[in-house]
CSV table of C-alpha atoms and ligand atoms in Angstrom, one decimal:
chain,number,residue,atom,x,y,z
A,1,MET,CA,-10.9,7.0,-14.4
A,2,ILE,CA,-9.0,7.3,-11.1
A,3,THR,CA,-5.4,5.9,-10.2
A,4,PHE,CA,-4.6,5.4,-6.7
A,5,PHE,CA,-1.6,4.9,-5.0
A,6,SER,CA,-1.7,2.3,-2.4
A,7,GLY,CA,-0.3,0.6,0.7
A,8,GLY,CA,-1.5,-2.6,2.6
A,9,THR,CA,-3.9,-1.0,5.2
A,10,GLY,CA,-5.2,2.5,5.0
A,11,THR,CA,-5.5,3.0,1.2
A,12,PRO,CA,-7.3,-0.4,0.4
A,13,LYS,CA,-10.0,0.7,3.0
A,14,LEU,CA,-10.7,3.8,1.0
A,15,LEU,CA,-10.7,1.4,-2.0
A,16,ARG,CA,-13.5,-0.8,-0.4
A,17,GLY,CA,-15.4,2.4,-0.7
A,18,MET,CA,-14.5,3.5,-3.9
A,19,GLN,CA,-15.8,0.2,-5.4
A,20,LYS,CA,-19.2,0.8,-4.5
A,21,VAL,CA,-19.1,4.4,-5.4
A,22,MET,CA,-17.4,4.3,-9.0
A,23,ASP,CA,-17.3,1.9,-11.9
A,24,ARG,CA,-14.9,-0.9,-11.0
A,25,HIS,CA,-13.2,-0.9,-14.3
A,26,GLU,CA,-12.4,2.7,-13.7
A,27,ILE,CA,-10.2,2.1,-10.9
A,28,SER,CA,-6.2,1.6,-11.2
A,29,VAL,CA,-4.2,1.0,-8.2
A,30,ILE,CA,-0.3,1.4,-8.5
A,31,VAL,CA,0.9,-0.5,-5.1
A,32,ASN,CA,3.7,-0.2,-2.9
A,33,THR,CA,6.4,-3.6,-3.5
A,34,ALA,CA,8.9,-2.2,-1.3
A,35,GLU,CA,7.8,-4.6,1.4
A,36,ASP,CA,8.1,-7.6,-0.7
A,37,ILE,CA,10.2,-10.5,0.6
A,38,TRP,CA,11.3,-13.9,-0.8
A,39,ILE,CA,10.1,-16.2,2.4
A,40,SER,CA,10.3,-20.0,2.3
A,41,GLY,CA,11.3,-20.0,-1.6
A,42,ASN,CA,8.1,-18.1,-2.4
A,43,HIS,CA,7.3,-14.4,-3.2
A,44,LEU,CA,5.1,-12.5,-0.7
A,45,SER,CA,4.2,-9.0,-1.9
A,46,PRO,CA,1.9,-7.9,0.8
A,47,ASP,CA,0.4,-4.6,-0.3
A,48,VAL,CA,-0.1,-6.0,-3.7
A,49,ASP,CA,-1.8,-9.0,-2.1
A,50,THR,CA,-3.9,-7.0,0.2
A,51,VAL,CA,-5.5,-5.2,-2.9
A,52,MET,CA,-6.0,-8.0,-5.1
A,53,TYR,CA,-7.5,-10.2,-2.5
A,54,LEU,CA,-10.2,-7.1,-1.2
A,55,PHE,CA,-11.3,-6.7,-5.1
A,56,ALA,CA,-11.5,-10.5,-4.9
A,57,GLY,CA,-13.7,-10.3,-2.1
A,58,ILE,CA,-11.6,-12.7,0.1
A,59,LEU,CA,-9.5,-10.1,2.2
A,60,ASN,CA,-9.6,-10.9,5.8
A,61,THR,CA,-10.7,-6.9,6.5
A,62,ASP,CA,-10.3,-8.1,10.4
A,63,THR,CA,-6.2,-7.9,9.6
A,64,TRP,CA,-6.3,-6.4,6.1
A,65,TRP,CA,-4.0,-8.9,5.6
A,66,GLY,CA,-4.4,-12.7,4.1
A,67,VAL,CA,-7.4,-14.7,3.2
A,68,ARG,CA,-10.9,-14.8,5.2
A,69,ASN,CA,-11.0,-17.9,6.9
A,70,ASP,CA,-7.7,-19.4,5.7
A,71,THR,CA,-5.8,-22.2,7.3
A,72,PHE,CA,-2.3,-22.4,8.7
A,73,THR,CA,-1.3,-26.1,8.3
A,74,THR,CA,1.7,-25.8,6.0
A,75,HIS,CA,3.1,-22.8,8.1
A,76,ASN,CA,2.4,-25.1,11.4
A,77,GLU,CA,4.2,-28.0,9.8
A,78,ILE,CA,7.2,-25.8,8.3
A,79,THR,CA,7.6,-24.1,11.9
A,80,ARG,CA,7.7,-27.2,13.5
A,81,LEU,CA,10.4,-28.6,11.2
A,82,GLY,CA,12.6,-25.8,12.3
A,83,ILE,CA,11.9,-23.7,9.6
A,84,ASP,CA,12.3,-19.8,10.6
A,85,GLU,CA,8.9,-18.7,8.9
A,86,PHE,CA,8.6,-15.5,11.1
A,87,ILE,CA,5.5,-14.5,9.0
A,88,ALA,CA,2.2,-16.8,9.6
A,89,ILE,CA,1.2,-17.2,6.0
A,90,GLY,CA,-2.4,-19.1,5.2
A,91,ASP,CA,-2.7,-21.8,2.9
A,92,MET,CA,-4.5,-20.4,0.4
A,93,ASP,CA,-2.2,-17.1,0.5
A,94,ARG,CA,0.9,-19.2,0.6
A,95,ALA,CA,-0.6,-20.4,-3.1
A,96,VAL,CA,-0.8,-17.1,-4.6
A,97,HIS,CA,3.2,-16.7,-3.6
A,98,VAL,CA,3.9,-20.2,-5.1
A,99,ALA,CA,2.0,-19.4,-8.0
A,100,ARG,CA,3.8,-16.0,-8.4
A,101,ALA,CA,7.5,-16.9,-7.7
A,102,ASP,CA,6.8,-19.7,-10.4
A,103,MET,CA,6.0,-17.4,-12.8
A,104,MET,CA,8.6,-14.8,-12.0
A,105,ARG,CA,11.4,-17.6,-11.9
A,106,ASN,CA,10.0,-18.5,-15.1
A,107,GLY,CA,11.3,-14.5,-16.3
A,108,MET,CA,7.3,-13.2,-16.0
A,109,ARG,CA,7.4,-9.5,-15.0
A,110,LEU,CA,6.0,-8.7,-11.9
A,111,THR,CA,2.9,-6.7,-13.7
A,112,ASN,CA,2.1,-9.8,-15.8
A,113,ALA,CA,2.2,-12.5,-13.1
A,114,THR,CA,0.0,-9.8,-11.1
A,115,LYS,CA,-2.6,-9.4,-14.1
A,116,VAL,CA,-2.4,-13.4,-14.4
A,117,LEU,CA,-3.4,-13.9,-10.5
A,118,CYS,CA,-5.8,-10.6,-10.9
A,119,ASP,CA,-7.7,-12.5,-13.9
A,120,ARG,CA,-7.9,-15.9,-12.2
A,121,PHE,CA,-9.5,-13.8,-9.0
A,122,GLY,CA,-11.9,-12.1,-11.4
A,123,VAL,CA,-10.9,-8.6,-10.2
A,124,ARG,CA,-12.4,-6.2,-12.6
A,125,GLU,CA,-9.9,-3.1,-11.7
A,126,ASN,CA,-6.8,-2.5,-12.6
A,127,VAL,CA,-3.7,-3.5,-10.0
A,128,LEU,CA,-0.3,-2.5,-11.0
A,129,PRO,CA,2.8,-2.9,-9.1
A,130,MET,CA,4.8,0.2,-8.7
A,131,THR,CA,7.8,-1.2,-10.6
A,132,ASP,CA,9.2,-4.4,-12.0
A,133,THR,CA,12.2,-4.6,-10.4
A,134,GLU,CA,13.5,-5.6,-6.6
A,135,VAL,CA,13.6,-2.9,-4.1
A,136,THR,CA,13.2,-3.1,-0.4
A,137,THR,CA,12.6,-0.7,2.5
A,138,GLN,CA,15.5,-1.4,5.1
A,139,ILE,CA,15.5,-0.2,8.6
A,140,GLU,CA,18.9,1.0,10.1
A,141,THR,CA,19.0,0.0,13.6
A,142,ASP,CA,21.6,-0.8,16.6
A,143,ILE,CA,21.9,-4.2,14.9
A,144,GLY,CA,22.4,-3.2,11.7
A,145,LEU,CA,20.2,-3.0,8.4
A,146,ILE,CA,17.0,-4.9,8.4
A,147,HIS,CA,14.0,-5.8,5.9
A,148,PHE,CA,11.3,-4.0,7.0
A,149,GLN,CA,9.3,-7.0,7.6
A,150,GLU,CA,12.0,-8.2,10.2
A,151,TYR,CA,11.4,-4.9,11.9
A,152,TRP,CA,7.5,-4.9,12.0
A,153,ILE,CA,6.8,-8.8,12.2
A,154,ARG,CA,9.6,-10.2,13.8
A,155,ALA,CA,10.5,-7.4,16.2
A,156,LYS,CA,6.9,-5.9,16.6
A,157,GLY,CA,8.1,-2.4,15.9
A,158,LYS,CA,9.7,-2.6,19.2
A,159,ILE,CA,13.2,-1.3,18.4
A,160,GLU,CA,15.0,2.0,17.8
A,161,ILE,CA,15.0,3.2,14.5
A,162,ARG,CA,18.2,5.3,13.4
A,163,ASN,CA,17.1,5.6,9.6
A,164,VAL,CA,14.8,4.3,6.7
A,165,VAL,CA,16.8,2.8,3.7
A,166,ARG,CA,15.7,1.8,0.1
A,167,SER,CA,17.9,-0.8,-1.3
A,168,PHE,CA,18.1,-1.7,-4.8
A,169,THR,CA,20.8,-3.1,-7.4
A,170,GLU,CA,18.8,-1.4,-10.2
A,171,PRO,CA,17.2,2.4,-10.0
A,172,PRO,CA,13.3,1.1,-9.8
A,173,VAL,CA,11.4,2.6,-12.9
A,174,VAL,CA,7.9,3.3,-13.0
A,175,THR,CA,6.3,0.8,-15.4
A,176,GLU,CA,4.7,1.5,-18.7
A,177,GLU,CA,1.5,0.4,-17.3
A,178,GLY,CA,1.6,2.7,-14.4
A,179,LEU,CA,2.3,5.4,-17.0
A,180,ALA,CA,-0.4,4.8,-19.1
A,181,ALA,CA,-3.2,4.3,-16.3
A,182,ILE,CA,-2.1,7.8,-14.6
A,183,GLU,CA,-2.2,9.5,-18.2
A,184,ALA,CA,-5.7,7.8,-18.8
A,185,SER,CA,-6.6,9.2,-15.2
A,186,ASP,CA,-8.8,12.6,-14.5
A,187,ALA,CA,-7.1,12.5,-11.1
A,188,VAL,CA,-4.4,10.7,-8.9
A,189,VAL,CA,-5.4,10.0,-5.3
A,190,ILE,CA,-2.5,9.0,-2.6
A,191,GLY,CA,-4.2,7.2,-0.2
A,192,PRO,CA,-4.0,7.5,3.7
A,193,SER,CA,-1.1,5.1,3.6
A,194,ASN,CA,2.1,5.1,5.6
A,195,PRO,CA,4.0,8.1,3.9
A,196,ILE,CA,7.4,6.5,4.4
A,197,THR,CA,7.1,2.8,3.2
A,198,SER,CA,4.3,3.0,1.4
A,199,ILE,CA,3.9,6.2,-0.7
A,200,LEU,CA,7.6,7.6,-1.0
A,201,PRO,CA,8.7,4.5,-2.7
A,202,ILE,CA,5.9,4.8,-5.1
A,203,LEU,CA,6.9,8.7,-5.7
A,204,SER,CA,10.5,7.5,-5.9
A,205,CYS,CA,10.4,5.3,-9.1
A,206,GLU,CA,12.3,7.1,-11.5
A,207,GLY,CA,9.6,8.9,-14.0
A,208,MET,CA,6.8,9.1,-11.6
A,209,LYS,CA,7.4,12.8,-10.3
A,210,ASN,CA,7.2,14.1,-14.0
A,211,ALA,CA,4.0,11.6,-15.0
A,212,LEU,CA,2.2,13.7,-12.0
A,213,LYS,CA,3.4,17.4,-12.9
A,214,ASP,CA,0.2,18.0,-14.8
A,215,LYS,CA,-2.4,15.9,-13.0
A,216,PHE,CA,-5.3,16.4,-10.1
A,217,VAL,CA,-3.3,14.9,-7.2
A,218,ILE,CA,-5.3,14.5,-4.2
A,219,ALA,CA,-3.6,12.8,-1.1
A,220,VAL,CA,-5.6,11.7,2.0
A,221,SER,CA,-3.9,11.9,5.5
A,222,PRO,CA,-2.8,8.8,7.4
A,223,PHE,CA,-2.5,11.3,10.5
A,224,ILE,CA,-4.9,12.7,13.3
A,225,GLY,CA,-2.6,15.3,15.6
A,226,ASN,CA,0.5,13.6,16.0
A,227,GLU,CA,-0.4,9.7,15.9
A,228,PRO,CA,-1.1,7.6,12.6
A,229,ILE,CA,-4.6,6.1,12.5
A,230,SER,CA,-2.4,2.7,13.0
A,231,GLY,CA,0.8,1.4,12.4
A,232,PRO,CA,4.5,2.6,12.9
A,233,ALA,CA,4.2,5.7,10.5
A,234,GLY,CA,5.1,8.0,13.4
A,235,ALA,CA,8.3,6.7,14.3
A,236,LEU,CA,9.1,6.3,10.6
A,237,MET,CA,8.6,9.9,9.6
A,238,LYS,CA,10.9,10.9,12.7
A,239,ALA,CA,13.5,8.9,11.7
A,240,SER,CA,13.2,10.1,8.3
A,241,GLY,CA,13.3,14.0,9.3
A,242,PHE,CA,9.2,14.5,9.0
A,243,GLU,CA,7.2,15.9,11.6
A,244,PRO,CA,4.3,12.5,12.4
A,245,SER,CA,1.2,14.5,11.5
A,246,SER,CA,-0.5,16.1,8.5
A,247,ALA,CA,1.7,19.0,8.1
A,248,GLY,CA,4.7,16.3,7.8
A,249,THR,CA,2.6,14.2,5.2
A,250,ILE,CA,1.9,16.9,2.8
A,251,LYS,CA,6.0,18.0,3.3
A,252,CYS,CA,6.7,14.6,2.1
A,253,TYR,CA,4.8,15.0,-1.0
A,254,GLU,CA,5.8,18.5,-1.2
A,255,GLY,CA,5.1,20.1,-4.8
A,256,LEU,CA,2.7,17.3,-6.0
A,257,VAL,CA,-0.3,17.7,-4.1
A,258,ASP,CA,-3.3,19.6,-5.4
A,259,LEU,CA,-5.7,18.9,-2.9
A,260,PHE,CA,-4.9,17.8,0.6
A,261,VAL,CA,-7.8,15.7,2.9
A,262,GLN,CA,-7.7,15.9,6.4
A,263,ASP,CA,-9.4,14.4,9.2
A,264,ILE,CA,-12.2,16.3,11.0
A,265,ARG,CA,-10.8,16.0,14.0
A,266,ASP,CA,-7.0,16.6,13.1
A,267,PRO,CA,-5.8,19.5,15.3
A,268,VAL,CA,-3.0,20.7,12.7
A,269,GLU,CA,-3.7,23.2,10.2
A,270,VAL,CA,-2.7,22.5,6.8
A,271,SER,CA,-3.3,24.8,3.9
A,272,LYS,CA,-4.8,23.5,0.7
A,273,ALA,CA,-6.6,21.0,3.0
A,274,VAL,CA,-10.2,20.0,3.2
A,275,ARG,CA,-12.2,18.1,5.9
A,276,PHE,CA,-13.6,15.0,5.9
A,277,ASP,CA,-14.5,11.9,8.3
A,278,THR,CA,-11.4,9.9,7.2
A,279,LEU,CA,-11.8,7.5,10.1
A,280,MET,CA,-12.8,4.3,8.1
A,281,THR,CA,-13.9,2.1,11.0
A,282,ASP,CA,-16.6,0.2,8.6
A,283,GLU,CA,-17.5,-0.2,5.2
A,284,ASP,CA,-20.0,2.5,5.1
A,285,LYS,CA,-17.5,5.2,6.4
A,286,SER,CA,-15.6,3.9,3.8
A,287,ILE,CA,-18.4,4.4,1.1
A,288,ALA,CA,-19.1,7.6,2.5
A,289,LEU,CA,-15.3,9.0,2.3
A,290,ALA,CA,-15.0,7.7,-1.1
A,291,ARG,CA,-18.1,9.4,-2.2
A,292,GLU,CA,-16.5,13.0,-1.1
A,293,ILE,CA,-13.2,12.2,-2.8
A,294,PHE,CA,-14.9,11.1,-5.9
A,295,ARG,CA,-16.7,14.6,-5.7
A,296,GLN,CA,-13.9,16.2,-5.5
A,297,VAL,CA,-12.5,14.5,-8.8
A,298,GLN,CA,-15.8,15.3,-10.5
A,299,ALA,CA,-16.0,19.1,-9.5
A,300,HIS,CA,-12.3,19.5,-10.9
B,1,GDP,P1,0.7,-1.1,5.5
B,1,GDP,O1,1.1,-1.3,3.9
B,1,GDP,O2,-0.5,-2.2,6.1
B,1,GDP,O3,1.7,-0.1,6.2
B,1,GDP,O4,-0.5,0.0,5.2
B,1,GDP,P2,-0.6,1.4,4.4
B,1,GDP,O5,0.6,2.2,4.4
B,1,GDP,O6,-1.6,1.3,3.4
B,1,GDP,O7,-1.7,2.2,5.5
B,1,GDP,C1,-0.8,2.4,7.1
B,1,GDP,C2,-1.5,3.3,7.2
B,1,GDP,O8,-2.6,3.6,7.6
B,1,GDP,C3,-0.9,4.1,8.5
B,1,GDP,O9,-0.3,5.1,8.9
B,1,GDP,C4,-2.7,4.6,9.1
B,1,GDP,O10,-2.7,5.9,10.1
B,1,GDP,C5,-3.4,4.8,8.0
B,1,GDP,N1,-5.0,4.0,8.3
B,1,GDP,C6,-5.5,3.1,8.7
B,1,GDP,N2,-6.6,3.0,8.8
B,1,GDP,C7,-7.1,4.6,8.4
B,1,GDP,C8,-8.4,5.2,8.2
B,1,GDP,O11,-9.3,4.4,8.7
B,1,GDP,N3,-8.5,6.3,7.8
B,1,GDP,C9,-7.3,7.1,7.7
B,1,GDP,N4,-7.1,8.6,7.2
B,1,GDP,N5,-5.8,6.7,7.8
B,1,GDP,C10,-5.9,5.1,8.0
């Protein structure tokens, strides 16, 4: 078994390859939930949804969010009625948010709601939210603290970041299921996700660093040079006091990583690094990188 730590784009690209390389029942994924948001009365968990849709074979892999060929009838009508639904939610996607919100309002843990949904979708992998309580990444800007989704979707990332803050009423704790998955794994792979908004929230869950102490941990860089492959990781790294690069990424994970994977094109030198082609522009590239990482785990 391998446990992966995932956000909603870079690591899912790796998982797309992994499901072709290893037994799908041997894949566990601990997924960031600090970008979750209640919207139009329903519960959106963007990274959990992306991972679940990927494994269900219905993910829109042009955007890496939402369901392929989804329609937007409800979103268009809600908007016409004057509701400020600033995230375009497809109809099938919304059905999942409605179902999850219903389960959670009835007292079900996010972990169990995710399991119910994954079972309905015939997902064979073990998809685990990082924690069961609410935690939110907020961006400190000139107009005050805003939800990460307000920054990235509404403002399209075009707003100066002063700081990145994680807020919660109860400190987030790693779930029993997450601990059991790590315990049963030969290795933990921190995928090429945004270090600040996807990976640090997972690592910051109480009990996580301790669970990783004696594990073989591989981390894959989401940077080539000073630029992430996509998304706002560069600005977020700078605002959090890290260099936006592979060097900054490993610093972010300091002490936890046994093997670091960098892209063959990356000009930045990092100790303990191996180099592969990490640019997963299509499924074959995802499979090739997955194969290399699987080999590293087997060789350990
Ligand atoms: P989010 O939840 O949508 O922000 O997605 P993630 O945190 O999972 O992934 C975002 C990160 O994925 C960005 O920092 C990108 O640099 C990285 N990324 C996207 N595609 C690739 C790729 O093909 N290779 C690598 N190495 N990183 C990638």
